[in-house]
mmCIF file of C-alpha atoms in Angstrom:
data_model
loop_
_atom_site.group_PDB
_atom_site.id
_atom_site.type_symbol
_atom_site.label_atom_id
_atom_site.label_comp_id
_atom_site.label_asym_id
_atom_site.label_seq_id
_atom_site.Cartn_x
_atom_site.Cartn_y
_atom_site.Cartn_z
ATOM 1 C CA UNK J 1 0.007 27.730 -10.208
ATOM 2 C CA UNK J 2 3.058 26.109 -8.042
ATOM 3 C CA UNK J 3 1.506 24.161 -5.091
ATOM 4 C CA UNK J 4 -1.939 24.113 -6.441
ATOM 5 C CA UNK J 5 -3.474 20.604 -5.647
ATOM 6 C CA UNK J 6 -6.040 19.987 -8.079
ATOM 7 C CA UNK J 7 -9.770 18.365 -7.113
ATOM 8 C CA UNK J 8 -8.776 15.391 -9.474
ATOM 9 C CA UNK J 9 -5.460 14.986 -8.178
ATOM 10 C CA UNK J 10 -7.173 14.791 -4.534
ATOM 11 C CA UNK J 11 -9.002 12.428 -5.920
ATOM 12 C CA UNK J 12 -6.693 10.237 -6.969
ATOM 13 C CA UNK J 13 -5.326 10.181 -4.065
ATOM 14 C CA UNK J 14 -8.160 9.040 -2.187
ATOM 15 C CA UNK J 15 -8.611 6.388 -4.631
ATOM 16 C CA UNK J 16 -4.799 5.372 -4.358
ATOM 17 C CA UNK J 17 -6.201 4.927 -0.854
ATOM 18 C CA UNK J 18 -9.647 3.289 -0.823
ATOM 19 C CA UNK J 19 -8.150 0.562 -3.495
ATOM 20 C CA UNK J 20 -5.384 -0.624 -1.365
ATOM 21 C CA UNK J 21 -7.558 -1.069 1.699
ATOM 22 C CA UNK J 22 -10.536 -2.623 -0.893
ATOM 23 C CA UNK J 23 -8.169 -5.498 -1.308
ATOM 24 C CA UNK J 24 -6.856 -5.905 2.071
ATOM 25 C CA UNK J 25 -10.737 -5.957 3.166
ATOM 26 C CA UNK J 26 -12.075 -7.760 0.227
ATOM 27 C CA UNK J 27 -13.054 -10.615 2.310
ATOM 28 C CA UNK J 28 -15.915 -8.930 3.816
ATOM 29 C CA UNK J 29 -17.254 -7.654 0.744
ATOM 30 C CA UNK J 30 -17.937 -10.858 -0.616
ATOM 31 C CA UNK J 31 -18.439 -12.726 2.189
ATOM 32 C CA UNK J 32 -21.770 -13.682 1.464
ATOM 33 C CA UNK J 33 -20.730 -15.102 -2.061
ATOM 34 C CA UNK J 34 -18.060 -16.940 -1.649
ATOM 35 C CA UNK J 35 -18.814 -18.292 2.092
ATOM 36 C CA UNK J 36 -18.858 -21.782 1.552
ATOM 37 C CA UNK J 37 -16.352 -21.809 -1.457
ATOM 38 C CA UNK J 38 -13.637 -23.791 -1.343
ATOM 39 C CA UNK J 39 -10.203 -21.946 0.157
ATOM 40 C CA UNK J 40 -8.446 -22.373 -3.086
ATOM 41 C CA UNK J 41 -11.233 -20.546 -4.974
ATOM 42 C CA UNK J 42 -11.279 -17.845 -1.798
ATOM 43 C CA UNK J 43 -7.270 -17.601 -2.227
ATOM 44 C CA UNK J 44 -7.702 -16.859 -6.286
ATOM 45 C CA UNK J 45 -10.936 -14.734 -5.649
ATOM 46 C CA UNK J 46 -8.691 -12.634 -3.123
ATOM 47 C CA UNK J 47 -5.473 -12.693 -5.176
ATOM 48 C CA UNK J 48 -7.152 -11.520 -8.413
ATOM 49 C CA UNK J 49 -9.338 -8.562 -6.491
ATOM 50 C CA UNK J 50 -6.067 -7.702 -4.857
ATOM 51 C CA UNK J 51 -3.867 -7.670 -7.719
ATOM 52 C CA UNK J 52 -6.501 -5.529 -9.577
ATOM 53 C CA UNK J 53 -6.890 -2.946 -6.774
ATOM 54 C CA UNK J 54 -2.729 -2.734 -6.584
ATOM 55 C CA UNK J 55 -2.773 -2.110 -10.369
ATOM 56 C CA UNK J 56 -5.077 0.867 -10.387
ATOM 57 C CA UNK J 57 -3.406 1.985 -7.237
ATOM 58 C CA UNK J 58 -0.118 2.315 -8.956
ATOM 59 C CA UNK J 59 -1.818 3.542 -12.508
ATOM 60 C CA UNK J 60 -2.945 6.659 -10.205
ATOM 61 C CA UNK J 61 -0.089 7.108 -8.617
ATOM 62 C CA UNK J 62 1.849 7.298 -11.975
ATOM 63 C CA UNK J 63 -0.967 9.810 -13.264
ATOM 64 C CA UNK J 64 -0.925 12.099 -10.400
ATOM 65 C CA UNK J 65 3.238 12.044 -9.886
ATOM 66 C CA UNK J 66 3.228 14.231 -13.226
ATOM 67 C CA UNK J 67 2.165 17.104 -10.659
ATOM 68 C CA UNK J 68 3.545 15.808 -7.477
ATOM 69 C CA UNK J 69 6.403 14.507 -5.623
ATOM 70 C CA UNK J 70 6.719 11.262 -4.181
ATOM 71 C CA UNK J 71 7.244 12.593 -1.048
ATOM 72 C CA UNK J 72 3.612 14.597 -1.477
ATOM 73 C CA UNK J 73 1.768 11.215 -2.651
ATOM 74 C CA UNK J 74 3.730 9.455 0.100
ATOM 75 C CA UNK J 75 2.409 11.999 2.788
ATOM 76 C CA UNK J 76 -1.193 11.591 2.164
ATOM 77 C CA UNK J 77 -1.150 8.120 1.255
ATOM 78 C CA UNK J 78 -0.001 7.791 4.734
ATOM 79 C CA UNK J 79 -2.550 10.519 5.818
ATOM 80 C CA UNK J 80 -5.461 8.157 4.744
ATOM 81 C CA UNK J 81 -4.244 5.097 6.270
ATOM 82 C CA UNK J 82 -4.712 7.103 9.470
ATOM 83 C CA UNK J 83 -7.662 8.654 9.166
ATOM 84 C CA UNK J 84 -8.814 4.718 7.458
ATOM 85 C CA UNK J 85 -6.981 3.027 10.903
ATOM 86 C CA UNK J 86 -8.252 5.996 13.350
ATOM 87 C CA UNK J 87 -11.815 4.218 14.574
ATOM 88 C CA UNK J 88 -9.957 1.152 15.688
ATOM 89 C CA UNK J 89 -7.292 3.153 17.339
ATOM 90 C CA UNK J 90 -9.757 5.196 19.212
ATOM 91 C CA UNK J 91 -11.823 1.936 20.007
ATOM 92 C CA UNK J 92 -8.531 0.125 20.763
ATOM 93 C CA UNK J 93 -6.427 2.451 22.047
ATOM 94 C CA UNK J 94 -2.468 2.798 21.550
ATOM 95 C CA UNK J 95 -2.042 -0.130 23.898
ATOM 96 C CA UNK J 96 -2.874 -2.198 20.963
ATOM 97 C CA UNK J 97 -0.261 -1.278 19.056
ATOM 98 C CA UNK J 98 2.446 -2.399 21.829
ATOM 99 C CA UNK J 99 5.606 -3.990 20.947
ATOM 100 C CA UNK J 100 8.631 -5.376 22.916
ATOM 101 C CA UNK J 101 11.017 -4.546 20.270
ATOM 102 C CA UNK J 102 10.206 -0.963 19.860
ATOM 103 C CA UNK J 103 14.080 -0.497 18.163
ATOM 104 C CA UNK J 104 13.232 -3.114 15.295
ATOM 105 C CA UNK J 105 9.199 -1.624 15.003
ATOM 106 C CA UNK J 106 11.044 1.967 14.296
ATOM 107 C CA UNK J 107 13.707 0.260 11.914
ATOM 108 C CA UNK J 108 10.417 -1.607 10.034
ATOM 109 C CA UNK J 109 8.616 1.548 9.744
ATOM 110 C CA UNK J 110 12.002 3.047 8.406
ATOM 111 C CA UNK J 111 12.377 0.772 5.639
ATOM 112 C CA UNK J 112 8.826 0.602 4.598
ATOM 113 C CA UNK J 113 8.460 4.258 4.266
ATOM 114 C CA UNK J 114 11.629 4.412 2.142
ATOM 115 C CA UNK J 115 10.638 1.686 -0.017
ATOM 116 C CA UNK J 116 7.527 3.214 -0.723
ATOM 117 C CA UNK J 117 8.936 6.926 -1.673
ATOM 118 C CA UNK J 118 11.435 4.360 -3.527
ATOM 119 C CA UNK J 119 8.650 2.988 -5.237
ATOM 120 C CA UNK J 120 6.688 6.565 -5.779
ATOM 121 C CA UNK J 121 10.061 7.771 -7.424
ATOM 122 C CA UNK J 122 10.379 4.990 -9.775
ATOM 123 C CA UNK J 123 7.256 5.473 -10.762
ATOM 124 C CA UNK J 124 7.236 8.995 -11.898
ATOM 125 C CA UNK J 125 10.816 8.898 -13.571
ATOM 126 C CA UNK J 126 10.807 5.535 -15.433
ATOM 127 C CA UNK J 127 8.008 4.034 -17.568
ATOM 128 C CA UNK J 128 5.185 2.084 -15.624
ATOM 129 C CA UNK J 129 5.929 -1.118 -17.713
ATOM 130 C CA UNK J 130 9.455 -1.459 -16.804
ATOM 131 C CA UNK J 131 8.825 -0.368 -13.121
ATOM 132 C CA UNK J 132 6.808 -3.019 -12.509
ATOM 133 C CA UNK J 133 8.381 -5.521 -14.330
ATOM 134 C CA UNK J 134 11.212 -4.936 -11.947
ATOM 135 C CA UNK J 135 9.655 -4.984 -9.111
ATOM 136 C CA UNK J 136 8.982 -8.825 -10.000
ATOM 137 C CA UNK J 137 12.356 -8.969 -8.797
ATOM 138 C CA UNK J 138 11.224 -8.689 -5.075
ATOM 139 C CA UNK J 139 11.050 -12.171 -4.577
ATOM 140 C CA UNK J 140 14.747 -13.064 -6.022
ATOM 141 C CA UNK J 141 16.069 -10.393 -3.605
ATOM 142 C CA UNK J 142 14.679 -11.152 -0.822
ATOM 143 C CA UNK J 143 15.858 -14.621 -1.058
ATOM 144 C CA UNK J 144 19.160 -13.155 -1.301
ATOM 145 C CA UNK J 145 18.835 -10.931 1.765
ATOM 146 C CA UNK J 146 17.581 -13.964 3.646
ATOM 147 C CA UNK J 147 20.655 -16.402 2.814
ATOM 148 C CA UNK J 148 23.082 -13.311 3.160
ATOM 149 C CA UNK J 149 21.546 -11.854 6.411
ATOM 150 C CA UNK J 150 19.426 -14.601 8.169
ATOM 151 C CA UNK J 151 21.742 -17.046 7.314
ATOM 152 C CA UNK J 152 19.029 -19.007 5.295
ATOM 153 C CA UNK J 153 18.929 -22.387 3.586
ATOM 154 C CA UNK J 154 17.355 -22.248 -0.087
#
């Protein structure tokens, strides 16, 4: 049945979702543990839990874009970072969010979301080994972009 979201596929979604912000807030889940740890261990500790949490993010995302578009998976991946950022909005308020370079905020927000339906794409047309081996490439281009555009010294 065309347009038919199934419960799995919901949940996958979710899951896309609750990963991603498991490794951005990792550091309060195991606060307790690794408190007085040295930073290097904290840095590893945080690196591996986030690396782990990207993986399954993007394992789902493959999985589910046999059914949907990127632009679907994009949509409510976006959906739950709202609903996930809405408390602090409503506690903090829009003011919070303020910016005197509203044209280059916009432009940010431009890129980002077409990198990620860039990245959803990829995904669903070309295997999940060879997507992510090139996006190892990041790096390498974005020293590029930096001497070309910034006018940077590598």
């Amino acid at each position: 049945m065309e347009g038919f979201v199934h419960p799995i596929q919901w949940y996958g979604i979710v899951m896309a979702r609750v990963m991603a912000r498991f490794a951005l807030g990792i550091r309060t889940l195991f606060a307790d543990r690794i408190g007085n740890a040295p930073v290097g261990f904290k840095i590893a500790v945080y690196m591996l839990g986030s690396a782990v949490c990207f993986s399954i993010t993007t394992a789902i995302i493959r999985h589910i874009s046999a059914d949907l578009v990127p632009l679907e998976i994009a949509f409510f991946r976006s959906l739950f970072g709202v609903l996930v950022l809405a408390p602090w909005l409503w506690r903090h308020g829009f003011s919070a969010l303020k910016t005197e370079h509203i044209g280059l905020h916009i432009l940010r927000g431009l890129v980002g979301g077409v990198a990620m339906l860039a990245w959803f794409y990829a995904l669903s047309v070309i295997p999940l080994a060879k997507a992510v081996a090139l996006s190892f490439t990041t790096p390498l281009l974005a020293t590029i972009a930096a001497v070309v555009i910034l006018g940077e010294l590598v």
